Coordinates of C-alpha atoms in Angstrom, one line a residue:
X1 CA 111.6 -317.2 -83.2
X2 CA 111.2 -316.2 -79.8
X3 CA 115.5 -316.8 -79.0
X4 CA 115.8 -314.4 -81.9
X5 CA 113.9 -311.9 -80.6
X6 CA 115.2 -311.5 -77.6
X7 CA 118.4 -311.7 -78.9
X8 CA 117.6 -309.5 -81.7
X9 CA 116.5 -306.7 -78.7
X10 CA 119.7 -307.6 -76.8
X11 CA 121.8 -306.5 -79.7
X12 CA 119.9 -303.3 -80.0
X13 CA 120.0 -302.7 -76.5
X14 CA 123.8 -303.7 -76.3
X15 CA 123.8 -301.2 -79.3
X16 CA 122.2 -298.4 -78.1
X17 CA 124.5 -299.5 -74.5
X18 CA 127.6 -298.7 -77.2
X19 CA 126.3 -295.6 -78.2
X20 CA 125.5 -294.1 -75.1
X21 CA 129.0 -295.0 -73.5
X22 CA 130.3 -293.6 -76.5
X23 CA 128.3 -290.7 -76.1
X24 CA 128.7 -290.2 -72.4
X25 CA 132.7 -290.4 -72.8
X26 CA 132.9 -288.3 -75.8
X27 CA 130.8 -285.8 -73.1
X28 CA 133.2 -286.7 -70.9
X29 CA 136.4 -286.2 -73.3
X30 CA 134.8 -282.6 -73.8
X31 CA 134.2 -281.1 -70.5
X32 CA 137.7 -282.5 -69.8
X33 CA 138.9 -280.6 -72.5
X34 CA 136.8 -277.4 -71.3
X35 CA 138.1 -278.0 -67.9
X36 CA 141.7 -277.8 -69.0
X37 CA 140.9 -274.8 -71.5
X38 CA 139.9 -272.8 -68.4
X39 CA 143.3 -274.2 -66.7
X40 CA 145.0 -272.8 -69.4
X41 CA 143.4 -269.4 -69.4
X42 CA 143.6 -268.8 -65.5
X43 CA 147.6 -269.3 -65.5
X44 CA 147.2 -267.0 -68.8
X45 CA 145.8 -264.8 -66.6
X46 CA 148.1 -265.0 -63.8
X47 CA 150.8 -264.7 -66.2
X48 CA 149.0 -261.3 -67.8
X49 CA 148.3 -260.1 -64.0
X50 CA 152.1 -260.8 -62.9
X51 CA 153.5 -258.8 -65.5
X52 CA 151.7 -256.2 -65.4
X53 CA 152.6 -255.5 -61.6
X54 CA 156.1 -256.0 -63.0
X55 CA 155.9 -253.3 -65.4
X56 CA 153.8 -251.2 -62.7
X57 CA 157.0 -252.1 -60.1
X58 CA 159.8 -251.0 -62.2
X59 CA 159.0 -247.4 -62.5
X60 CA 158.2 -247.3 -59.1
X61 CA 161.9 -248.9 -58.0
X62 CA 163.6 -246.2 -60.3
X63 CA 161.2 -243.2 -58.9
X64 CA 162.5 -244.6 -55.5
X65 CA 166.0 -245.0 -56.7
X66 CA 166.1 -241.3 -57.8
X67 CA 164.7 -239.9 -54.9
X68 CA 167.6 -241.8 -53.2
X69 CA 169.9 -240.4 -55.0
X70 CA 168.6 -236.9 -54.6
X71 CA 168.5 -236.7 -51.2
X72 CA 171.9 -238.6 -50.6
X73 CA 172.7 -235.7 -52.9
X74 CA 171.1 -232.6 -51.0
X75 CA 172.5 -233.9 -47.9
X76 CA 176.3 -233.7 -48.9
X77 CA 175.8 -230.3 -50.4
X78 CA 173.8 -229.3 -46.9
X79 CA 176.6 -230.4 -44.8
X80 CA 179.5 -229.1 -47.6
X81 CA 177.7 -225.2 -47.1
X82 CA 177.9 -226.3 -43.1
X83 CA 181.4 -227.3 -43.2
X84 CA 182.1 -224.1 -45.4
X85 CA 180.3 -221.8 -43.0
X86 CA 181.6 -222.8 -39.7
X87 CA 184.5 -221.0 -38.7
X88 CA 187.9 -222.4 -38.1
X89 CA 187.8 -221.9 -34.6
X90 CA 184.3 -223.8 -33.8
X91 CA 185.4 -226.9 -36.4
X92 CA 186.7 -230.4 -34.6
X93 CA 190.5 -231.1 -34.4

């Protein structure tokens, strides 16, 4: 009677032994599955943050690009109005 008490107790312990590990790795299988859920959203993020300083950059190149443009502009028709105004004799040969 004794043998099967003990080894009645060993099966329960061996049980509750199952339950915890089973426990403890289903534990473990979520906070893995938090930890990559957080991986996920931070390169979410990144992705979000990245195009959004893309959309903020392209205006900004264009805005640039026009000014270009207009001062490349205004200084042919400055040195056309000099050209025009100088006199024959005082132009190069």
């Amino acid at each position: 009677m004794a043998f099967y008490t003990t080894s009645s107790q060993s099966m329960m312990m061996n049980g509750a032994s199952a339950r915890q590990a089973a426990s403890a790795s289903c534990a473990y299988s979520t906070e893995m599955s938090r930890a990559s859920m957080m991986n996920i959203a931070l390169i979410l993020d990144a992705i979000l943050l990245a195009s959004i300083i893309i959309c903020a950059l392209i205006p900004l190149a264009i805005l640039v690009s026009v000014l270009a443009v207009a001062l490349f502009v205004l200084v042919l028709v400055l040195l056309a109005a000099e050209y025009h105004h100088t006199p024959r004799s005082r132009r190069g040969a």
